[in-house]
mmCIF file with all atom_site columns, C-alpha atoms in Angstrom:
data_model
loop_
_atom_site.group_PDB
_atom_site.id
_atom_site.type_symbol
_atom_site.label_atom_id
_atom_site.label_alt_id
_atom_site.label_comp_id
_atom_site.label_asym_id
_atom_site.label_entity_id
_atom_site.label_seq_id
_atom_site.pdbx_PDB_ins_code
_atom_site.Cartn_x
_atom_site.Cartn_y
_atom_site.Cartn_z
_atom_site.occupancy
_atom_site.B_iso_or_equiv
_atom_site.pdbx_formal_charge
_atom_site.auth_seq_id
_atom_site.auth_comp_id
_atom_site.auth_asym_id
_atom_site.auth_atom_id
_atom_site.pdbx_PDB_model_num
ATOM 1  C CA . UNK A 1 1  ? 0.000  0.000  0.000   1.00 48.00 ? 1  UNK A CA 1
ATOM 2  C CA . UNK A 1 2  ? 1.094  3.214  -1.212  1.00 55.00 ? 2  UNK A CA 1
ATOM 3  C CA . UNK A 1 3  ? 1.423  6.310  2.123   1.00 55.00 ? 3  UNK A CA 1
ATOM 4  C CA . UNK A 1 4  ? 0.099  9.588  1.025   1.00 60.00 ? 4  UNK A CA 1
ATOM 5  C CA . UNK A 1 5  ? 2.219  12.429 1.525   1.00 57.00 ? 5  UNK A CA 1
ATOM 6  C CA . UNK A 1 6  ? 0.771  13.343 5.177   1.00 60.00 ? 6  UNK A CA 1
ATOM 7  C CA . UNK A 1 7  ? 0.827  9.856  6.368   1.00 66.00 ? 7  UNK A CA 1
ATOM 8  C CA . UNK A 1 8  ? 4.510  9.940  5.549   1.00 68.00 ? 8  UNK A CA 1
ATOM 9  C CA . UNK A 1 9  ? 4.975  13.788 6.852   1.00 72.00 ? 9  UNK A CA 1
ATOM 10 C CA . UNK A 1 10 ? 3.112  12.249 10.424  1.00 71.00 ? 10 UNK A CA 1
ATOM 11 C CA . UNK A 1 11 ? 5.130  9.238  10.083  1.00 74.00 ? 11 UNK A CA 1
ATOM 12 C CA . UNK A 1 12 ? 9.095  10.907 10.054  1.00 73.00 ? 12 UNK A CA 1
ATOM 13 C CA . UNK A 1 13 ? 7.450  13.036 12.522  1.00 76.00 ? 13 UNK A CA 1
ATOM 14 C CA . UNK A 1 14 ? 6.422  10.143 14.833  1.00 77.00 ? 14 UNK A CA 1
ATOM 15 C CA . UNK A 1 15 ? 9.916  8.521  14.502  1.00 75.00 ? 15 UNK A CA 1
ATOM 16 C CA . UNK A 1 16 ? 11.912 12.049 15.449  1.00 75.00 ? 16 UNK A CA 1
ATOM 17 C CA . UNK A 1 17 ? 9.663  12.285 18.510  1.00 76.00 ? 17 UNK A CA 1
ATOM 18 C CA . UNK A 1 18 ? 10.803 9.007  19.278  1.00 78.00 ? 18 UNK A CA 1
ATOM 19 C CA . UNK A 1 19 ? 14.430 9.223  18.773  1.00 75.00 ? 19 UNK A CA 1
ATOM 20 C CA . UNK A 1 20 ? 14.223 12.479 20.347  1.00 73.00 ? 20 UNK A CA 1
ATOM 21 C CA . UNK A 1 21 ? 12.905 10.714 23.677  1.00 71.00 ? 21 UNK A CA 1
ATOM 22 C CA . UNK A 1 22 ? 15.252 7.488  23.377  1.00 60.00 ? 22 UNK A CA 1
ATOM 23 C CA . UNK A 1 23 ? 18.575 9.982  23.106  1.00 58.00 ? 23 UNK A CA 1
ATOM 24 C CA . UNK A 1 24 ? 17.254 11.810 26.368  1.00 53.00 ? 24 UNK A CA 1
ATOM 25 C CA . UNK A 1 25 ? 16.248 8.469  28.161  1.00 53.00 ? 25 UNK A CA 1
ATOM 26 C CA . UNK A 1 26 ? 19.748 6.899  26.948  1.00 50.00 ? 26 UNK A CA 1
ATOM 27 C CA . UNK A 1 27 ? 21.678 9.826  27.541  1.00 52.00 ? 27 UNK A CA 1
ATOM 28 C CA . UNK A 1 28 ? 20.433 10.339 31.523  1.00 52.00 ? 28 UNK A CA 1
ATOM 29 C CA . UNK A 1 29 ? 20.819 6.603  32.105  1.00 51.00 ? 29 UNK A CA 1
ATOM 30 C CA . UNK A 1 30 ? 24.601 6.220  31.078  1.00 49.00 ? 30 UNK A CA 1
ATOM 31 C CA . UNK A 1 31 ? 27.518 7.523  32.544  1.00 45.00 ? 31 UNK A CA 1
ATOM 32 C CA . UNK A 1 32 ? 29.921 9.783  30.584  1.00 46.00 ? 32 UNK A CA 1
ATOM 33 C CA . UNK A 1 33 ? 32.493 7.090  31.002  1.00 46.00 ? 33 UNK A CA 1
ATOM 34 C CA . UNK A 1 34 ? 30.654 4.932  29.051  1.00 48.00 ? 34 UNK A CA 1
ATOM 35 C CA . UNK A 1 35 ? 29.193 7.035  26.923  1.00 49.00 ? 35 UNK A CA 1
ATOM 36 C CA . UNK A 1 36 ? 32.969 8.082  26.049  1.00 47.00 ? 36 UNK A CA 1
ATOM 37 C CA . UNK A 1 37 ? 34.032 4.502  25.399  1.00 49.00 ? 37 UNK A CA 1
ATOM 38 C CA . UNK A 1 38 ? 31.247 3.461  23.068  1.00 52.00 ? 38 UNK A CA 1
ATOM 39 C CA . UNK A 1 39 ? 31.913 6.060  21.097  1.00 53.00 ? 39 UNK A CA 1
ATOM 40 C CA . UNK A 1 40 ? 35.359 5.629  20.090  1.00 58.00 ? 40 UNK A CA 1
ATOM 41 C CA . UNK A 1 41 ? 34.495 2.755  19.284  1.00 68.00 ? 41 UNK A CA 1
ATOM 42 C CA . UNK A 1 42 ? 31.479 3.055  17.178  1.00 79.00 ? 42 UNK A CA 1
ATOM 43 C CA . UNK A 1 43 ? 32.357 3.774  13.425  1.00 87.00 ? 43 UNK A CA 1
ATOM 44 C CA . UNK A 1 44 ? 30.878 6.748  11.443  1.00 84.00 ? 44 UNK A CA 1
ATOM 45 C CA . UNK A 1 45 ? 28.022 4.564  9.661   1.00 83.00 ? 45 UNK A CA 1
ATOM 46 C CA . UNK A 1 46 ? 26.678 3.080  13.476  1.00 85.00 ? 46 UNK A CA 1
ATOM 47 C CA . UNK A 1 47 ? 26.446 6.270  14.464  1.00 84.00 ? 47 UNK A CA 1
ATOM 48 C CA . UNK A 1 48 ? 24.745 7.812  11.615  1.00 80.00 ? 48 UNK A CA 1
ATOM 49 C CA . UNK A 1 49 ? 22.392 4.515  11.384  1.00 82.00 ? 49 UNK A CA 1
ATOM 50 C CA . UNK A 1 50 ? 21.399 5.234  15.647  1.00 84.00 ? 50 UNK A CA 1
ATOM 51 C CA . UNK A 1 51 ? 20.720 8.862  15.190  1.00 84.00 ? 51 UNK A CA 1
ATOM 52 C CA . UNK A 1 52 ? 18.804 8.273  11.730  1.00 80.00 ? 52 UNK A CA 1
ATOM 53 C CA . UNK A 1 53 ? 17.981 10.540 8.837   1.00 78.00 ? 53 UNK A CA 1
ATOM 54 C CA . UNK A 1 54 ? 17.894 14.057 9.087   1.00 83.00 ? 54 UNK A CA 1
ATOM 55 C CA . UNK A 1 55 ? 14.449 15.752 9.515   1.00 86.00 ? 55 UNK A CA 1
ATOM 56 C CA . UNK A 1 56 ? 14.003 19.189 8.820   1.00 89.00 ? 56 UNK A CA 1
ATOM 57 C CA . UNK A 1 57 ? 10.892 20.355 10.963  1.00 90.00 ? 57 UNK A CA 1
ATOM 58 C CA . UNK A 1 58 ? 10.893 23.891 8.952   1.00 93.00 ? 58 UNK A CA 1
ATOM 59 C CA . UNK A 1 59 ? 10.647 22.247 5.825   1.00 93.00 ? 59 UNK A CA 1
ATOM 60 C CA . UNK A 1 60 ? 7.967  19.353 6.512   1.00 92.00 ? 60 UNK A CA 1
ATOM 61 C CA . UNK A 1 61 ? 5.792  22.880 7.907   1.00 94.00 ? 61 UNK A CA 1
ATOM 62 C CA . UNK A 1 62 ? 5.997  24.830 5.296   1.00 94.00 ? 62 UNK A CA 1
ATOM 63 C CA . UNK A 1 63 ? 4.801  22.009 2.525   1.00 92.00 ? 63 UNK A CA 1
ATOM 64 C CA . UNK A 1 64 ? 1.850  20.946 4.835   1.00 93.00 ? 64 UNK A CA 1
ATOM 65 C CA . UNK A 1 65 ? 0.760  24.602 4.992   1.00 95.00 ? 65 UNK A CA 1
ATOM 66 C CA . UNK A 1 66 ? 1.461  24.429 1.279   1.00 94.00 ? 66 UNK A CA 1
ATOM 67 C CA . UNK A 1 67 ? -0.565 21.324 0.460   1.00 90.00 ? 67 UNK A CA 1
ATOM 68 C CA . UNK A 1 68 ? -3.530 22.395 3.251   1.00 93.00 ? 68 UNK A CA 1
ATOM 69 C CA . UNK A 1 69 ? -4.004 26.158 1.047   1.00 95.00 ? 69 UNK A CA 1
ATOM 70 C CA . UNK A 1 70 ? -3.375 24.508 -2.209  1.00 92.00 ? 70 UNK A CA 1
ATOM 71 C CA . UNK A 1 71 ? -0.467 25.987 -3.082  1.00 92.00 ? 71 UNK A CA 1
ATOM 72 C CA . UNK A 1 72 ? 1.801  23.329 -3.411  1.00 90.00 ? 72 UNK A CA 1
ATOM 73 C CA . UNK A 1 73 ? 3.163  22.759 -7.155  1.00 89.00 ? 73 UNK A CA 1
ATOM 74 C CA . UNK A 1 74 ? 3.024  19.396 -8.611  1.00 88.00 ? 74 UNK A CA 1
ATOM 75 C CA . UNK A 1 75 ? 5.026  18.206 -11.717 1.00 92.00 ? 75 UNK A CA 1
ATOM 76 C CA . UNK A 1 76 ? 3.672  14.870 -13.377 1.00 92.00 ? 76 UNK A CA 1
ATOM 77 C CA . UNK A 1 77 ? 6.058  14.811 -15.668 1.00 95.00 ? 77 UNK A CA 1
ATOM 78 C CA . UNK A 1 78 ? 9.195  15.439 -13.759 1.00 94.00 ? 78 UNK A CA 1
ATOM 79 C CA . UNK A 1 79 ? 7.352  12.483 -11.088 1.00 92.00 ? 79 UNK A CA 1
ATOM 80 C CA . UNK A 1 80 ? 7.263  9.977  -13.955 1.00 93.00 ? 80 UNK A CA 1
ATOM 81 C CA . UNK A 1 81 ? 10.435 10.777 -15.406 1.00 92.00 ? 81 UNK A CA 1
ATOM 82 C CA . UNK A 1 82 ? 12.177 10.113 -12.405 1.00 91.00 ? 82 UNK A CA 1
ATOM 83 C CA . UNK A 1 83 ? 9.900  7.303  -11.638 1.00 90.00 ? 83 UNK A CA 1
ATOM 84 C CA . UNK A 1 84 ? 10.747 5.397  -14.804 1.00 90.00 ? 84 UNK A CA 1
ATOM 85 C CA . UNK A 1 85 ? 14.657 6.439  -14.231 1.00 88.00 ? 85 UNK A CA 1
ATOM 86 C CA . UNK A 1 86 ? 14.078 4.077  -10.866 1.00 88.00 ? 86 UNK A CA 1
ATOM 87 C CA . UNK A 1 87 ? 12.821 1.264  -12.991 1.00 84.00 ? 87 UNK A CA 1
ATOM 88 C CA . UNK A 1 88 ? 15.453 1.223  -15.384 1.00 74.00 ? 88 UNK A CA 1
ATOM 89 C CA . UNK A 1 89 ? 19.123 -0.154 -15.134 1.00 72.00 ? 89 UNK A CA 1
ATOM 90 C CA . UNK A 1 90 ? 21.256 1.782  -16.741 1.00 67.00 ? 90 UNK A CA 1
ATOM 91 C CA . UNK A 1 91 ? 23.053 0.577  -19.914 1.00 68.00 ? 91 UNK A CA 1
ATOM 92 C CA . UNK A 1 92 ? 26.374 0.424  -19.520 1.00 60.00 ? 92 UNK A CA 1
#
């Protein structure tokens, strides 16, 4: 099943309020020893993987106000190009 685009807008949401509340519960419940430890020794794509993909809050609020007045530009063309671009392996 296909989201629509506010299902996926509440869904990244959701999951920032989550991390958001795991880093605070994690961060209070270990010690700065340990939390010094792990980290040198977690590599650059564990870290990035914990904290997740970026969310811009701004961003997400200005295309919901855009898509609630109507005002938000849609290009079929440039969607189905890009679709079909997916689809396709390129030749090589």
């Amino acid at each position: 099943m296909i989201k629509s685009v506010g299902q996926s807008i509440s869904a990244a949401i959701e999951a920032t309020r989550l991390r958001e509340g795991t880093k605070t519960r994690a961060s209070s419940a270990s010690s700065s020893t340990t939390a010094s430890s792990s980290a040198s020794s977690a590599t650059p794509a564990s870290r990035m993987a914990a904290e997740g993909a970026p969310v811009d809050m701004d961003r997400i609020a200005a295309i919901k106000a855009a898509i609630a007045s109507g005002n938000y530009p849609v290009n079929p063309s440039a969607i189905a190009e890009r679709m079909v671009a997916l689809d396709l392996p390129v030749a090589g």
